[in-house]
Every structure is written in structure tokens, then in C-alpha cells.
Amino acid sequence: MHDKKTKTVQKNIFYRWLTAFGRYLILMGRTFSVPERFRMFWKQYVKEMAQLGVNSIGIVLLISFFIGAVICIQMKLNIESPWMPRWVAGYTTREIMLLEFSSSIMCLILAGKVGSNIASEIGTMRVTQQIDALDIMGVNSASYLILPKIMGMVTIMPFLVIFSSVMGIVGAYGTAYIGHIMPPDDLTAGLQHDFQSWFVWMSIIKSLFFAFIITSVASYFGYTVEGGSVNVGKASTDAVVSSSALILFSDVFLTQLLS
């Protein structure tokens, strides 16, 4: 009896996930259609790019500076050995910032900031029947509301990744010049050692996929919300959790594919 109940619960969860995935694909199909008025789309595109991307530059720079400093300190204190070259701390700091932090970890942070913002905005429009009004007027509400957000975030994300990497290195130099953790020349030698430009491109390519995940998943949860304001808050939370899980899941495959 217990096994039957367990199987029933598992089937219900599977069907619920399958239904949600199908609704997500249908919504994306409606989203990626030719805009009815290109001038209106361009105006929304620039607005979303500024609201979602440009307004996130501050938190990206702040977090990247301190993370770069902390990584450099940790590498220097924990790897320091007479048998290790003195530039190893700078080398490992560069690799960590380029390969994982500036793309994956930074996108996880932006999933909380940008994802919750998108889900709350679209969810509020849904419960206040503004989306229904757009549909009644014959406007493709999915394309009008979601496409500019996706395109704006995908466009600005590579710049955020580059800013994050540069600011992380600045933070590492801060520990060298201000904290005197290690000589700046040793840090410079480590940063320049065996540099591969492909790692920069790999970080940017991964961030494009993550930007799409953040905006599309958050838009889906906001667009399909039902009920009142309480459900908007729940949809916002679900959007952040789901997009974070998908970012980590896809990071494994993208890293394996691009390495």
C-alpha cells in the first residue's frame, strides 16, 4: 500500500513537471515571434537592457572586487610552500575568476536580483489583469513583455562578465598593494602565466545561456501566476530557485562541452 502511494506521488510530480515544461515551451514559442511594431520593441529593449543589466553593474563590481581579494588571500595563505612558485596565487585567482565565478556564480547572484524582479513585475501585471487587457486588444502579450527582457539581458551579460573578471583582478591587486599579502610582481607573473584567451570566450558563452535561463524562467513563473499578491511572491521565489538549479545543472554540461 505504501509503495502504491509512493508511486502515485512520483507520477503526479513527474506529470506536473512535464506539464510545466510543456507550458514553458509554448510560452517561448509565442515569445519568439516577429514584433508587431519594431519601434515599440526597440524602445522596450533599450529600457530592459538598462533596467536589468546596467542597474546591476554596481552589485557585480562590488561583489567581484571582494571575491577577487578573498580568493587571492586564500590561495596565498593555503598554497604557500617553498616547493611552490610564488606566482601560483595569481594564476589560481585568474583561473577561478575566469572559469567559474564571473560566469556561473555571478549569474546565480543575478538570478536572485533580476529573476525576482522579472517574476514580480510580470506576475503583478497578471493578477491585475493588465496582460488580459493586452490579449483582448490583440497584442501578443508574451512577445511584448518577455522578448525585450530576454534580448536585453542576453546583450548586456557579456559586458557584466568582463567587468566582473576585471574587478576581481583589481581586488587581487588591492590585497597586493594595500594588504601586502604578496608582491605585486608575483601577482602579475601569475596572472600572465599560460593565459588562454579561450577561457574568456568560454565564460562569455556560458553566461549567454545563463542569461536566457534567468529571464525566460522568471518570465514563465510570472506570466503563469494565478491568484493574488501572495501567489506573486511565491512565483518570485520559485523563479529564483528554479533558475538557480537550472544554471548549476547546465553549467556541468556546458563546461564539459566547451572544455
CSV table of C-alpha atoms in Angstrom, one decimal:
chain,number,residue,atom,x,y,z
A,1,MET,CA,0.0,0.0,0.0
A,2,HIS,CA,2.8,2.3,0.9
A,3,ASP,CA,4.6,1.5,-2.4
A,4,LYS,CA,1.5,2.4,-4.4
A,5,LYS,CA,1.1,5.8,-2.7
A,6,THR,CA,4.8,6.5,-3.3
A,7,LYS,CA,4.5,5.6,-7.0
A,8,THR,CA,1.3,7.8,-7.3
A,9,VAL,CA,3.1,10.7,-5.7
A,10,GLN,CA,6.1,10.3,-8.0
A,11,LYS,CA,3.8,10.1,-11.1
A,12,ASN,CA,2.0,13.3,-10.0
A,13,ILE,CA,5.3,15.1,-9.6
A,14,PHE,CA,6.5,13.8,-13.0
A,15,TYR,CA,3.3,14.9,-14.7
A,16,ARG,CA,3.4,18.3,-13.0
A,17,TRP,CA,7.0,18.9,-14.2
A,18,LEU,CA,6.1,17.7,-17.7
A,19,THR,CA,3.1,19.9,-17.8
A,20,ALA,CA,5.1,22.9,-16.6
A,21,PHE,CA,7.9,22.2,-19.2
A,22,GLY,CA,5.2,22.0,-22.0
A,23,ARG,CA,3.7,25.3,-21.0
A,24,TYR,CA,7.2,26.8,-20.9
A,25,LEU,CA,7.9,25.7,-24.4
A,26,ILE,CA,4.5,27.0,-25.6
A,27,LEU,CA,5.2,30.4,-24.0
A,28,MET,CA,8.7,30.6,-25.5
A,29,GLY,CA,7.1,29.8,-28.9
A,30,ARG,CA,4.8,32.8,-28.5
A,31,THR,CA,7.6,34.9,-27.2
A,32,PHE,CA,10.0,34.5,-30.1
A,33,SER,CA,7.7,35.8,-32.8
A,34,VAL,CA,8.3,38.9,-35.0
A,35,PRO,CA,7.4,42.1,-33.1
A,36,GLU,CA,4.3,43.7,-34.4
A,37,ARG,CA,5.8,47.2,-34.0
A,38,PHE,CA,9.6,47.2,-34.2
A,39,ARG,CA,9.9,50.8,-32.9
A,40,MET,CA,8.0,49.8,-29.7
A,41,PHE,CA,10.1,46.7,-29.4
A,42,TRP,CA,13.4,48.7,-29.7
A,43,LYS,CA,12.2,51.2,-27.0
A,44,GLN,CA,11.4,48.3,-24.6
A,45,TYR,CA,14.6,46.5,-25.5
A,46,VAL,CA,16.8,49.6,-24.5
A,47,LYS,CA,14.7,50.1,-21.4
A,48,GLU,CA,15.1,46.5,-20.2
A,49,MET,CA,18.8,46.5,-21.1
A,50,ALA,CA,19.3,49.5,-18.8
A,51,GLN,CA,16.9,48.2,-16.0
A,52,LEU,CA,18.1,44.6,-15.9
A,53,GLY,CA,21.8,45.0,-16.9
A,54,VAL,CA,23.1,48.5,-16.3
A,55,ASN,CA,21.5,48.7,-12.9
A,56,SER,CA,23.2,45.5,-11.9
A,57,ILE,CA,26.7,46.8,-12.7
A,58,GLY,CA,27.2,48.2,-9.2
A,59,ILE,CA,26.5,45.0,-7.3
A,60,VAL,CA,28.6,43.0,-9.9
A,61,LEU,CA,31.6,45.3,-9.4
A,62,LEU,CA,31.3,45.3,-5.6
A,63,ILE,CA,31.0,41.6,-5.2
A,64,SER,CA,33.7,40.8,-7.8
A,65,PHE,CA,36.2,43.1,-6.1
A,66,PHE,CA,35.9,41.5,-2.7
A,67,ILE,CA,35.7,37.9,-4.1
A,68,GLY,CA,38.8,38.5,-6.1
A,69,ALA,CA,40.6,39.8,-3.0
A,70,VAL,CA,39.4,36.9,-0.8
A,71,ILE,CA,40.4,34.3,-3.4
A,72,CYS,CA,43.9,35.8,-3.7
A,73,ILE,CA,44.3,35.8,0.1
A,74,GLN,CA,43.1,32.2,0.5
A,75,MET,CA,45.3,31.0,-2.4
A,76,LYS,CA,48.4,32.7,-1.0
A,77,LEU,CA,47.8,31.6,2.6
A,78,ASN,CA,46.9,28.0,1.8
A,79,ILE,CA,49.1,27.2,-1.1
A,80,GLU,CA,52.2,28.9,0.2
A,81,SER,CA,55.1,26.5,0.2
A,82,PRO,CA,58.8,26.5,-0.5
A,83,TRP,CA,58.1,24.0,-3.3
A,84,MET,CA,55.5,26.2,-5.0
A,85,PRO,CA,56.3,29.0,-7.4
A,86,ARG,CA,55.5,32.4,-5.9
A,87,TRP,CA,53.1,33.2,-8.8
A,88,VAL,CA,50.7,30.3,-8.1
A,89,ALA,CA,48.3,32.5,-6.1
A,90,GLY,CA,47.9,34.9,-9.0
A,91,TYR,CA,47.5,32.1,-11.5
A,92,THR,CA,44.8,30.3,-9.5
A,93,THR,CA,42.9,33.6,-8.8
A,94,ARG,CA,42.7,34.3,-12.6
A,95,GLU,CA,41.6,30.8,-13.4
A,96,ILE,CA,38.8,30.8,-10.7
A,97,MET,CA,37.5,34.2,-11.7
A,98,LEU,CA,37.5,33.4,-15.5
A,99,LEU,CA,36.3,29.8,-15.4
A,100,GLU,CA,33.6,29.9,-12.7
A,101,PHE,CA,33.0,33.0,-10.7
A,102,SER,CA,32.5,35.6,-13.4
A,103,SER,CA,30.0,33.4,-15.3
A,104,SER,CA,28.4,30.8,-13.1
A,105,ILE,CA,28.5,32.3,-9.6
A,106,MET,CA,27.8,35.8,-10.8
A,107,CYS,CA,24.7,34.6,-12.7
A,108,LEU,CA,23.5,32.8,-9.6
A,109,ILE,CA,23.6,36.1,-7.8
A,110,LEU,CA,21.9,37.9,-10.7
A,111,ALA,CA,19.2,35.2,-10.7
A,112,GLY,CA,18.2,36.4,-7.2
A,113,LYS,CA,18.2,40.1,-8.2
A,114,VAL,CA,17.0,40.1,-11.8
A,115,GLY,CA,14.9,36.9,-11.7
A,116,SER,CA,12.8,38.0,-8.7
A,117,ASN,CA,12.3,41.4,-10.3
A,118,ILE,CA,11.0,40.0,-13.6
A,119,ALA,CA,8.7,37.4,-11.9
A,120,SER,CA,7.3,40.1,-9.6
A,121,GLU,CA,6.7,42.6,-12.4
A,122,ILE,CA,5.0,40.2,-14.8
A,123,GLY,CA,3.2,38.4,-12.0
A,124,THR,CA,1.7,41.7,-10.8
A,125,MET,CA,0.6,42.5,-14.3
A,126,ARG,CA,-1.1,39.1,-14.5
A,127,VAL,CA,-3.0,39.4,-11.2
A,128,THR,CA,-4.1,43.0,-12.0
A,129,GLN,CA,-5.4,41.7,-15.4
A,130,GLN,CA,-3.1,44.0,-17.5
A,131,ILE,CA,-1.9,41.0,-19.5
A,132,ASP,CA,-5.5,40.0,-20.2
A,133,ALA,CA,-6.2,43.6,-21.4
A,134,LEU,CA,-3.2,43.3,-23.9
A,135,ASP,CA,-4.6,40.0,-25.2
A,136,ILE,CA,-8.0,41.4,-25.6
A,137,MET,CA,-6.5,44.3,-27.7
A,138,GLY,CA,-4.9,41.7,-30.0
A,139,VAL,CA,-1.4,42.3,-28.7
A,140,ASN,CA,0.9,39.3,-28.4
A,141,SER,CA,1.5,39.9,-24.7
A,142,ALA,CA,4.2,37.2,-24.4
A,143,SER,CA,6.3,38.7,-27.1
A,144,TYR,CA,5.6,42.3,-26.0
A,145,LEU,CA,6.6,41.7,-22.3
A,146,ILE,CA,9.1,38.9,-22.4
A,147,LEU,CA,11.2,39.2,-25.6
A,148,PRO,CA,12.7,42.6,-24.8
A,149,LYS,CA,13.7,41.3,-21.3
A,150,ILE,CA,15.4,38.2,-22.8
A,151,MET,CA,17.2,40.1,-25.6
A,152,GLY,CA,18.2,42.9,-23.2
A,153,MET,CA,19.7,40.6,-20.6
A,154,VAL,CA,21.5,38.4,-23.2
A,155,THR,CA,23.0,41.5,-24.8
A,156,ILE,CA,24.3,43.0,-21.6
A,157,MET,CA,25.5,39.8,-19.8
A,158,PRO,CA,28.9,39.5,-21.7
A,159,PHE,CA,29.8,43.0,-20.5
A,160,LEU,CA,28.9,42.1,-16.9
A,161,VAL,CA,31.1,39.0,-17.1
A,162,ILE,CA,34.1,41.1,-18.4
A,163,PHE,CA,33.5,43.8,-15.7
A,164,SER,CA,33.4,41.0,-13.1
A,165,SER,CA,36.6,39.4,-14.2
A,166,VAL,CA,38.5,42.8,-14.4
A,167,MET,CA,37.2,43.9,-11.0
A,168,GLY,CA,38.2,40.6,-9.4
A,169,ILE,CA,41.7,41.1,-10.7
A,170,VAL,CA,41.6,44.7,-9.3
A,171,GLY,CA,40.6,43.2,-5.9
A,172,ALA,CA,43.5,40.8,-6.1
A,173,TYR,CA,45.9,43.8,-6.7
A,174,GLY,CA,44.2,45.5,-3.8
A,175,THR,CA,45.5,42.8,-1.5
A,176,ALA,CA,48.9,43.1,-3.0
A,177,TYR,CA,49.3,46.8,-2.8
A,178,ILE,CA,47.2,47.6,0.3
A,179,GLY,CA,47.2,44.4,2.3
A,180,HIS,CA,50.8,43.5,1.3
A,181,ILE,CA,49.7,39.8,1.1
A,182,MET,CA,52.1,39.2,-1.8
A,183,PRO,CA,54.4,41.3,-4.0
A,184,PRO,CA,52.6,42.8,-7.0
A,185,ASP,CA,55.2,41.5,-9.4
A,186,ASP,CA,54.5,37.9,-8.3
A,187,LEU,CA,50.7,38.5,-8.8
A,188,THR,CA,51.3,39.9,-12.3
A,189,ALA,CA,53.5,37.0,-13.2
A,190,GLY,CA,50.8,34.6,-12.1
A,191,LEU,CA,48.1,36.4,-14.0
A,192,GLN,CA,50.1,36.3,-17.2
A,193,HIS,CA,51.3,32.7,-16.8
A,194,ASP,CA,49.9,30.3,-19.5
A,195,PHE,CA,47.0,32.6,-20.3
A,196,GLN,CA,44.4,31.1,-22.7
A,197,SER,CA,42.1,33.5,-24.4
A,198,TRP,CA,39.5,30.7,-25.0
A,199,PHE,CA,38.7,30.7,-21.3
A,200,VAL,CA,37.4,34.3,-21.7
A,201,TRP,CA,35.2,33.2,-24.6
A,202,MET,CA,34.0,30.1,-22.7
A,203,SER,CA,33.0,32.3,-19.8
A,204,ILE,CA,31.0,34.6,-22.1
A,205,ILE,CA,29.3,31.8,-24.0
A,206,LYS,CA,28.2,30.2,-20.7
A,207,SER,CA,26.9,33.5,-19.5
A,208,LEU,CA,24.7,33.9,-22.6
A,209,PHE,CA,22.9,30.6,-21.8
A,210,PHE,CA,22.6,31.6,-18.1
A,211,ALA,CA,21.1,35.0,-19.1
A,212,PHE,CA,18.5,33.2,-21.2
A,213,ILE,CA,17.7,30.8,-18.3
A,214,ILE,CA,17.3,33.7,-15.8
A,215,THR,CA,15.0,35.8,-17.9
A,216,SER,CA,12.9,33.1,-19.6
A,217,VAL,CA,12.3,31.0,-16.4
A,218,ALA,CA,11.4,34.1,-14.3
A,219,SER,CA,9.1,35.4,-17.1
A,220,TYR,CA,7.4,32.0,-17.2
A,221,PHE,CA,6.6,31.9,-13.5
A,222,GLY,CA,5.4,35.5,-13.5
A,223,TYR,CA,3.3,35.0,-16.7
A,224,THR,CA,1.6,31.9,-15.4
A,225,VAL,CA,0.9,33.0,-11.9
A,226,GLU,CA,-2.7,32.5,-10.6
A,227,GLY,CA,-4.4,34.1,-7.6
A,228,GLY,CA,-3.5,37.2,-5.8
A,229,SER,CA,-0.4,39.1,-4.4
A,230,VAL,CA,0.6,36.2,-2.2
A,231,ASN,CA,1.0,34.0,-5.3
A,232,VAL,CA,3.2,36.6,-6.9
A,233,GLY,CA,5.6,36.3,-4.0
A,234,LYS,CA,5.6,32.6,-4.3
A,235,ALA,CA,6.1,32.8,-8.1
A,236,SER,CA,9.1,35.1,-7.5
A,237,THR,CA,10.6,32.6,-5.0
A,238,ASP,CA,10.0,29.6,-7.4
A,239,ALA,CA,11.6,31.6,-10.2
A,240,VAL,CA,14.8,32.2,-8.3
A,241,VAL,CA,15.1,28.6,-7.0
A,242,SER,CA,14.3,27.0,-10.4
A,243,SER,CA,16.6,29.3,-12.4
A,244,SER,CA,19.5,28.7,-9.9
A,245,ALA,CA,19.1,25.0,-10.1
A,246,LEU,CA,19.0,25.1,-14.0
A,247,ILE,CA,22.1,27.3,-14.0
A,248,LEU,CA,24.0,24.8,-11.9
A,249,PHE,CA,22.7,21.9,-14.0
A,250,SER,CA,23.5,23.4,-17.3
A,251,ASP,CA,26.9,24.6,-16.0
A,252,VAL,CA,28.1,21.0,-15.8
A,253,PHE,CA,27.2,20.2,-19.4
A,254,LEU,CA,28.4,23.5,-20.8
A,255,THR,CA,31.8,23.2,-19.0
A,256,GLN,CA,32.2,19.6,-20.3
A,257,LEU,CA,31.1,20.6,-23.8
A,258,LEU,CA,33.3,23.7,-24.1
A,259,SER,CA,36.5,22.5,-22.3
